[in-house]
mmCIF file of C-alpha atoms and ligand atoms in Angstrom:
data_model
loop_
_atom_site.group_PDB
_atom_site.id
_atom_site.type_symbol
_atom_site.label_atom_id
_atom_site.label_comp_id
_atom_site.label_asym_id
_atom_site.label_seq_id
_atom_site.Cartn_x
_atom_site.Cartn_y
_atom_site.Cartn_z
ATOM 1 C CA MET A 1 71.062 -140.479 -6.716
ATOM 2 C CA LYS A 2 68.093 -141.474 -4.795
ATOM 3 C CA ILE A 3 66.926 -138.131 -3.732
ATOM 4 C CA TYR A 4 67.717 -136.537 -7.034
ATOM 5 C CA ASN A 5 65.822 -139.295 -8.884
ATOM 6 C CA HIS A 6 62.882 -138.761 -6.596
ATOM 7 C CA LEU A 7 62.894 -135.045 -7.400
ATOM 8 C CA LEU A 8 63.032 -135.866 -11.130
ATOM 9 C CA ALA A 9 60.045 -138.302 -10.642
ATOM 10 C CA THR A 10 58.114 -135.786 -8.765
ATOM 11 C CA ILE A 11 58.695 -133.120 -11.570
ATOM 12 C CA LYS A 12 57.612 -135.653 -14.164
ATOM 13 C CA HIS A 13 54.518 -136.661 -12.204
ATOM 14 C CA LYS A 14 53.247 -133.319 -10.918
ATOM 15 C CA GLY A 15 54.799 -130.888 -13.679
ATOM 16 C CA ALA A 16 56.980 -129.246 -10.837
ATOM 17 C CA ALA A 17 58.010 -129.793 -7.308
ATOM 18 C CA TYR A 18 57.394 -127.451 -4.335
ATOM 19 C CA LEU A 19 60.090 -127.102 -1.506
ATOM 20 C CA ILE A 20 59.908 -124.961 1.563
ATOM 21 C CA LEU A 21 63.000 -123.549 2.995
ATOM 22 C CA LEU A 22 63.308 -123.887 6.726
ATOM 23 C CA ASP A 23 65.569 -121.431 8.533
ATOM 24 C CA PRO A 24 66.406 -122.748 11.977
ATOM 25 C CA ASP A 25 66.818 -119.143 13.174
ATOM 26 C CA LYS A 26 63.274 -118.409 12.378
ATOM 27 C CA LEU A 27 61.105 -121.416 13.111
ATOM 28 C CA SER A 28 60.568 -121.779 16.798
ATOM 29 C CA GLU A 29 60.836 -125.084 18.437
ATOM 30 C CA ASP A 30 57.161 -125.128 19.582
ATOM 31 C CA LYS A 31 55.770 -124.606 16.147
ATOM 32 C CA ILE A 32 57.984 -127.006 14.090
ATOM 33 C CA GLN A 33 55.632 -130.044 14.364
ATOM 34 C CA VAL A 34 52.442 -128.215 13.494
ATOM 35 C CA PHE A 35 54.097 -126.503 10.499
ATOM 36 C CA LEU A 36 55.533 -129.722 9.139
ATOM 37 C CA LYS A 37 52.161 -131.504 9.333
ATOM 38 C CA HIS A 38 50.627 -128.564 7.632
ATOM 39 C CA CYS A 39 53.120 -128.788 4.862
ATOM 40 C CA GLU A 40 52.612 -132.567 4.385
ATOM 41 C CA LYS A 41 48.825 -132.130 4.232
ATOM 42 C CA SER A 42 49.112 -129.271 1.824
ATOM 43 C CA GLY A 43 51.099 -131.277 -0.810
ATOM 44 C CA VAL A 44 54.629 -129.865 -0.224
ATOM 45 C CA ASP A 45 57.297 -132.137 -1.746
ATOM 46 C CA GLY A 46 60.200 -131.667 0.690
ATOM 47 C CA PHE A 47 62.239 -129.185 2.728
ATOM 48 C CA LEU A 48 65.361 -127.236 2.237
ATOM 49 C CA VAL A 49 67.178 -126.406 5.538
ATOM 50 C CA GLY A 50 69.890 -123.793 5.750
ATOM 51 C CA GLY A 51 70.829 -120.150 5.028
ATOM 52 C CA SER A 52 73.483 -117.889 4.206
ATOM 53 C CA LEU A 53 73.653 -116.285 7.664
ATOM 54 C CA MET A 54 72.793 -118.848 10.305
ATOM 55 C CA VAL A 55 73.379 -118.152 13.937
ATOM 56 C CA ASN A 56 71.559 -121.149 15.246
ATOM 57 C CA GLU A 57 74.224 -123.321 16.870
ATOM 58 C CA ASN A 58 71.812 -126.300 16.880
ATOM 59 C CA PHE A 59 71.877 -127.050 13.333
ATOM 60 C CA GLU A 60 72.301 -130.709 13.990
ATOM 61 C CA LEU A 61 69.524 -130.697 16.621
ATOM 62 C CA PHE A 62 67.141 -128.793 14.378
ATOM 63 C CA LEU A 63 67.794 -131.269 11.387
ATOM 64 C CA SER A 64 67.208 -134.421 13.563
ATOM 65 C CA LYS A 65 64.086 -132.827 14.895
ATOM 66 C CA ILE A 66 62.744 -132.207 11.487
ATOM 67 C CA LYS A 67 63.852 -135.652 10.166
ATOM 68 C CA SER A 68 61.950 -137.241 13.190
ATOM 69 C CA LEU A 69 58.845 -135.254 12.500
ATOM 70 C CA THR A 70 58.303 -135.687 8.673
ATOM 71 C CA HIS A 71 58.426 -138.361 6.023
ATOM 72 C CA LEU A 72 59.231 -135.796 3.383
ATOM 73 C CA HIS A 73 62.863 -135.352 2.158
ATOM 74 C CA VAL A 74 65.107 -133.046 3.911
ATOM 75 C CA ILE A 75 67.732 -131.453 1.907
ATOM 76 C CA ILE A 76 70.474 -129.220 3.324
ATOM 77 C CA PHE A 77 70.848 -125.942 1.537
ATOM 78 C CA PRO A 78 74.161 -124.884 2.979
ATOM 79 C CA GLY A 79 75.338 -121.343 3.685
ATOM 80 C CA SER A 80 78.668 -122.532 4.937
ATOM 81 C CA ILE A 81 80.882 -125.613 5.347
ATOM 82 C CA THR A 82 79.568 -126.117 8.750
ATOM 83 C CA GLN A 83 76.264 -126.986 7.474
ATOM 84 C CA VAL A 84 77.008 -130.585 6.758
ATOM 85 C CA SER A 85 75.333 -133.346 8.791
ATOM 86 C CA SER A 86 74.231 -136.952 8.452
ATOM 87 C CA ASN A 87 70.739 -135.984 9.774
ATOM 88 C CA ALA A 88 69.426 -135.120 6.453
ATOM 89 C CA ASP A 89 68.780 -136.971 3.057
ATOM 90 C CA ALA A 90 70.864 -134.909 0.749
ATOM 91 C CA ILE A 91 72.715 -131.812 0.319
ATOM 92 C CA LEU A 92 72.795 -129.207 -2.442
ATOM 93 C CA PHE A 93 76.527 -129.096 -3.307
ATOM 94 C CA LEU A 94 76.203 -125.482 -4.475
ATOM 95 C CA SER A 95 78.780 -123.642 -6.564
ATOM 96 C CA VAL A 96 78.154 -119.891 -7.044
ATOM 97 C CA VAL A 97 78.680 -119.972 -10.822
ATOM 98 C CA SER A 98 77.204 -116.389 -11.279
ATOM 99 C CA GLY A 99 80.252 -115.078 -9.393
ATOM 100 C CA ARG A 100 83.955 -115.132 -9.858
ATOM 101 C CA ASN A 101 84.966 -115.769 -6.345
ATOM 102 C CA PRO A 102 87.002 -118.939 -6.470
ATOM 103 C CA GLU A 103 86.191 -119.711 -2.762
ATOM 104 C CA HIS A 104 82.553 -120.025 -3.667
ATOM 105 C CA LEU A 105 83.220 -121.747 -6.942
ATOM 106 C CA ILE A 106 85.485 -124.595 -5.647
ATOM 107 C CA GLY A 107 87.324 -123.485 -2.442
ATOM 108 C CA LYS A 108 84.754 -124.312 0.283
ATOM 109 C CA HIS A 109 83.819 -127.448 -1.750
ATOM 110 C CA VAL A 110 87.225 -128.952 -1.239
ATOM 111 C CA LEU A 111 86.973 -128.371 2.544
ATOM 112 C CA ALA A 112 83.408 -129.807 2.670
ATOM 113 C CA ALA A 113 83.774 -132.760 0.515
ATOM 114 C CA PRO A 114 85.350 -135.239 2.993
ATOM 115 C CA SER A 115 82.741 -134.318 5.678
ATOM 116 C CA ILE A 116 79.842 -134.934 3.152
ATOM 117 C CA LYS A 117 81.301 -138.363 2.202
ATOM 118 C CA LYS A 118 81.673 -139.250 5.807
ATOM 119 C CA SER A 119 78.072 -138.179 6.511
ATOM 120 C CA GLY A 120 76.752 -140.512 3.826
ATOM 121 C CA ILE A 121 74.263 -137.974 2.509
ATOM 122 C CA GLU A 122 73.656 -137.488 -1.124
ATOM 123 C CA PRO A 123 75.433 -134.562 -2.760
ATOM 124 C CA ILE A 124 73.474 -132.907 -5.621
ATOM 125 C CA SER A 125 75.702 -130.848 -7.727
ATOM 126 C CA THR A 126 73.947 -127.513 -8.236
ATOM 127 C CA ALA A 127 74.773 -124.433 -10.141
ATOM 128 C CA TYR A 128 73.811 -121.464 -7.858
ATOM 129 C CA ILE A 129 73.015 -118.404 -9.979
ATOM 130 C CA LEU A 130 72.488 -115.213 -8.035
ATOM 131 C CA VAL A 131 70.093 -112.773 -9.834
ATOM 132 C CA GLU A 132 70.015 -108.946 -9.188
ATOM 133 C CA SER A 133 66.680 -108.408 -7.410
ATOM 134 C CA GLY A 134 66.333 -104.868 -6.267
ATOM 135 C CA THR A 135 68.549 -104.677 -3.168
ATOM 136 C CA THR A 136 71.716 -106.431 -2.018
ATOM 137 C CA THR A 137 70.566 -109.746 -0.618
ATOM 138 C CA THR A 138 72.291 -111.781 2.154
ATOM 139 C CA ALA A 139 73.359 -114.314 -0.426
ATOM 140 C CA VAL A 140 75.005 -111.774 -2.649
ATOM 141 C CA TYR A 141 76.733 -110.045 0.179
ATOM 142 C CA MET A 142 77.955 -113.250 1.821
ATOM 143 C CA SER A 143 79.197 -114.824 -1.441
ATOM 144 C CA GLY A 144 81.218 -111.606 -2.160
ATOM 145 C CA SER A 145 80.214 -111.775 -5.822
ATOM 146 C CA LEU A 146 78.085 -109.899 -8.313
ATOM 147 C CA PRO A 147 74.629 -111.149 -9.204
ATOM 148 C CA ILE A 148 73.582 -111.443 -12.883
ATOM 149 C CA PRO A 149 71.783 -108.300 -13.904
ATOM 150 C CA ARG A 150 67.955 -108.991 -14.118
ATOM 151 C CA ASN A 151 67.812 -107.651 -17.729
ATOM 152 C CA LYS A 152 70.517 -110.097 -19.033
ATOM 153 C CA PRO A 153 68.707 -113.354 -19.472
ATOM 154 C CA GLU A 154 71.250 -114.390 -22.059
ATOM 155 C CA ILE A 155 74.103 -114.317 -19.483
ATOM 156 C CA ALA A 156 72.055 -116.470 -17.121
ATOM 157 C CA ALA A 157 71.385 -119.050 -19.986
ATOM 158 C CA ALA A 158 75.014 -119.170 -21.043
ATOM 159 C CA THR A 159 76.057 -119.641 -17.315
ATOM 160 C CA ALA A 160 73.388 -122.349 -16.792
ATOM 161 C CA LEU A 161 74.483 -124.193 -19.919
ATOM 162 C CA ALA A 162 78.296 -124.066 -18.962
ATOM 163 C CA SER A 163 77.180 -125.402 -15.641
ATOM 164 C CA GLU A 164 75.273 -128.353 -17.232
ATOM 165 C CA TYR A 165 78.131 -129.059 -19.504
ATOM 166 C CA LEU A 166 80.400 -129.133 -16.418
ATOM 167 C CA GLY A 167 78.090 -131.936 -15.121
ATOM 168 C CA MET A 168 75.836 -129.997 -12.645
ATOM 169 C CA LYS A 169 72.475 -131.688 -12.027
ATOM 170 C CA LEU A 170 70.378 -128.636 -11.049
ATOM 171 C CA ILE A 171 70.315 -125.036 -11.882
ATOM 172 C CA TYR A 172 69.169 -122.724 -8.941
ATOM 173 C CA LEU A 173 68.165 -119.294 -10.009
ATOM 174 C CA GLU A 174 68.175 -117.170 -6.880
ATOM 175 C CA ALA A 175 66.770 -113.812 -6.268
ATOM 176 C CA GLY A 176 67.756 -114.151 -2.588
ATOM 177 C CA SER A 177 65.678 -114.671 0.409
ATOM 178 C CA GLY A 178 63.192 -111.812 1.030
ATOM 179 C CA ALA A 179 64.108 -110.395 -2.364
ATOM 180 C CA ASP A 180 62.098 -107.279 -3.454
ATOM 181 C CA LYS A 181 61.625 -108.884 -7.004
ATOM 182 C CA PRO A 182 61.610 -112.544 -7.757
ATOM 183 C CA VAL A 183 63.779 -113.952 -10.755
ATOM 184 C CA PRO A 184 62.279 -112.509 -13.927
ATOM 185 C CA ASP A 185 60.147 -114.873 -16.159
ATOM 186 C CA GLU A 186 62.125 -114.122 -19.176
ATOM 187 C CA MET A 187 65.143 -115.372 -17.483
ATOM 188 C CA ILE A 188 63.653 -118.539 -16.332
ATOM 189 C CA LYS A 189 62.329 -119.011 -19.919
ATOM 190 C CA ALA A 190 65.925 -118.434 -21.402
ATOM 191 C CA VAL A 191 67.620 -120.774 -18.952
ATOM 192 C CA SER A 192 65.053 -123.618 -19.088
ATOM 193 C CA GLU A 193 65.026 -123.459 -22.886
ATOM 194 C CA GLN A 194 68.914 -123.951 -22.908
ATOM 195 C CA CYS A 195 69.162 -126.683 -20.326
ATOM 196 C CA SER A 196 67.952 -130.163 -19.878
ATOM 197 C CA VAL A 197 68.390 -130.312 -16.120
ATOM 198 C CA PRO A 198 65.799 -128.962 -13.719
ATOM 199 C CA VAL A 199 65.730 -125.227 -13.065
ATOM 200 C CA ILE A 200 64.992 -124.177 -9.356
ATOM 201 C CA VAL A 201 63.500 -120.708 -8.760
ATOM 202 C CA GLY A 202 63.438 -119.052 -5.380
ATOM 203 C CA GLY A 203 63.566 -115.692 -3.681
ATOM 204 C CA GLY A 204 60.881 -113.180 -3.196
ATOM 205 C CA ILE A 205 57.852 -115.376 -4.128
ATOM 206 C CA ARG A 206 54.900 -114.236 -1.942
ATOM 207 C CA ASP A 207 51.895 -115.273 -3.805
ATOM 208 C CA SER A 208 50.630 -118.447 -5.673
ATOM 209 C CA ALA A 209 49.976 -116.597 -8.918
ATOM 210 C CA THR A 210 53.627 -115.652 -9.049
ATOM 211 C CA ALA A 211 54.846 -119.198 -8.158
ATOM 212 C CA ARG A 212 52.501 -120.391 -11.004
ATOM 213 C CA ARG A 213 54.022 -118.058 -13.505
ATOM 214 C CA LYS A 214 57.546 -119.268 -12.536
ATOM 215 C CA VAL A 215 56.512 -122.874 -13.428
ATOM 216 C CA GLU A 216 54.784 -121.631 -16.657
ATOM 217 C CA SER A 217 57.969 -119.946 -17.468
ATOM 218 C CA GLY A 218 60.066 -123.115 -17.113
ATOM 219 C CA ALA A 219 60.852 -123.710 -13.370
ATOM 220 C CA SER A 220 60.683 -127.321 -12.408
ATOM 221 C CA ILE A 221 61.182 -126.618 -8.752
ATOM 222 C CA VAL A 222 59.819 -123.538 -6.787
ATOM 223 C CA VAL A 223 61.127 -122.558 -3.301
ATOM 224 C CA THR A 224 59.579 -120.279 -0.881
ATOM 225 C CA GLY A 225 60.972 -119.367 2.577
ATOM 226 C CA ASN A 226 60.000 -116.077 4.361
ATOM 227 C CA PHE A 227 56.368 -116.067 3.394
ATOM 228 C CA PHE A 228 55.552 -119.048 5.455
ATOM 229 C CA GLU A 229 57.479 -117.851 8.396
ATOM 230 C CA ASP A 230 54.251 -115.827 9.274
ATOM 231 C CA GLU A 231 51.927 -118.355 10.837
ATOM 232 C CA ASN A 232 48.998 -116.340 9.401
ATOM 233 C CA ASN A 233 49.826 -117.340 6.012
ATOM 234 C CA TRP A 234 49.941 -121.130 6.785
ATOM 235 C CA ASP A 235 46.395 -121.704 5.294
ATOM 236 C CA LEU A 236 47.859 -120.644 1.890
ATOM 237 C CA ILE A 237 50.353 -123.412 1.574
ATOM 238 C CA LYS A 238 47.857 -125.595 -0.286
ATOM 239 C CA GLU A 239 47.172 -122.792 -2.756
ATOM 240 C CA PHE A 240 50.847 -122.602 -3.513
ATOM 241 C CA SER A 241 51.181 -126.353 -3.950
ATOM 242 C CA ASN A 242 48.163 -126.412 -6.237
ATOM 243 C CA ALA A 243 49.584 -123.539 -8.389
ATOM 244 C CA ILE A 244 53.004 -125.165 -8.515
ATOM 245 C CA HIS A 245 51.758 -128.800 -9.321
ATOM 246 C CA ILE A 246 50.732 -127.616 -12.784
ATOM 247 C CA LYS A 247 49.897 -131.166 -14.013
ATOM 248 C CA ASN A 248 47.582 -132.286 -11.486
ATOM 249 C CA SER A 249 46.001 -129.169 -9.974
ATOM 250 C CA ILE A 250 42.904 -127.192 -10.130
ATOM 251 C CA LEU A 251 44.023 -123.547 -10.772
ATOM 252 C CA VAL A 252 43.216 -121.342 -7.696
HETATM 253 C C1 1GP B 1 65.140 -119.778 -1.729
HETATM 254 O O1 1GP B 1 66.073 -117.985 -0.848
HETATM 255 C C2 1GP B 1 64.849 -118.404 -1.188
HETATM 256 O O2 1GP B 1 65.799 -119.672 -2.927
HETATM 257 C C3 1GP B 1 63.766 -118.205 -0.392
HETATM 258 O O3 1GP B 1 63.351 -116.901 -0.544
HETATM 259 O O4 1GP B 1 62.509 -116.394 1.592
HETATM 260 O O5 1GP B 1 62.177 -114.852 -0.351
HETATM 261 O O6 1GP B 1 60.930 -117.068 -0.042
HETATM 262 P P1 1GP B 1 62.161 -116.248 0.207
#
């Protein structure tokens, strides 16, 4: 529970945590070091690594490189059962609870559990809730399941509560990488009011004001990916951190 407890402590201390999603397919070898240092300096709290459609065969290598270059926690955000490795600190043990596809609810987990145990990394049981976001996202397509309609916050809240009752430690509201529209504020509010475990929000967040609104609506962790794949945006990382760290930030 070391990494989970650290996340809880960060949320308590800063009001919310900021994680950046690294996609091995998109972050080129020569830029990794500079980017990671930039993130550290800018107050990012940790990294997620993974993706629903990863073609990079050097996942292990990528992870060990990241681990050697940063002191921040590296958490696997698996898109498939091959994304398990001891070169990380933890893994989000995701169950796609918004869908009714048994493979993504429990099937893949049975296959992955023994390798996670062997790797020694910390599994963090996470309810993964896909939210309709304008277009069909990779996550929705790959999971073969329907997302929750964006105008149905009550379905998301009931799903999240059921997940918490089942013992899940995090609720992840996912609009999908590169989503047209991020998870609606009303849905985040409904879910965070029902649940006592932290709510992660990600997908389609491209400016600091939106990130801030997600925290004000009840998100405890905000994730961005795509936006910082463009080097020209790196100077804005600090602005995102400040906006998300609602307790100790000056509003930008
Ligand atoms: C993490 O999938 C997201 O939940 C990342 O989404 O790439 O759109 O920021 P973006």
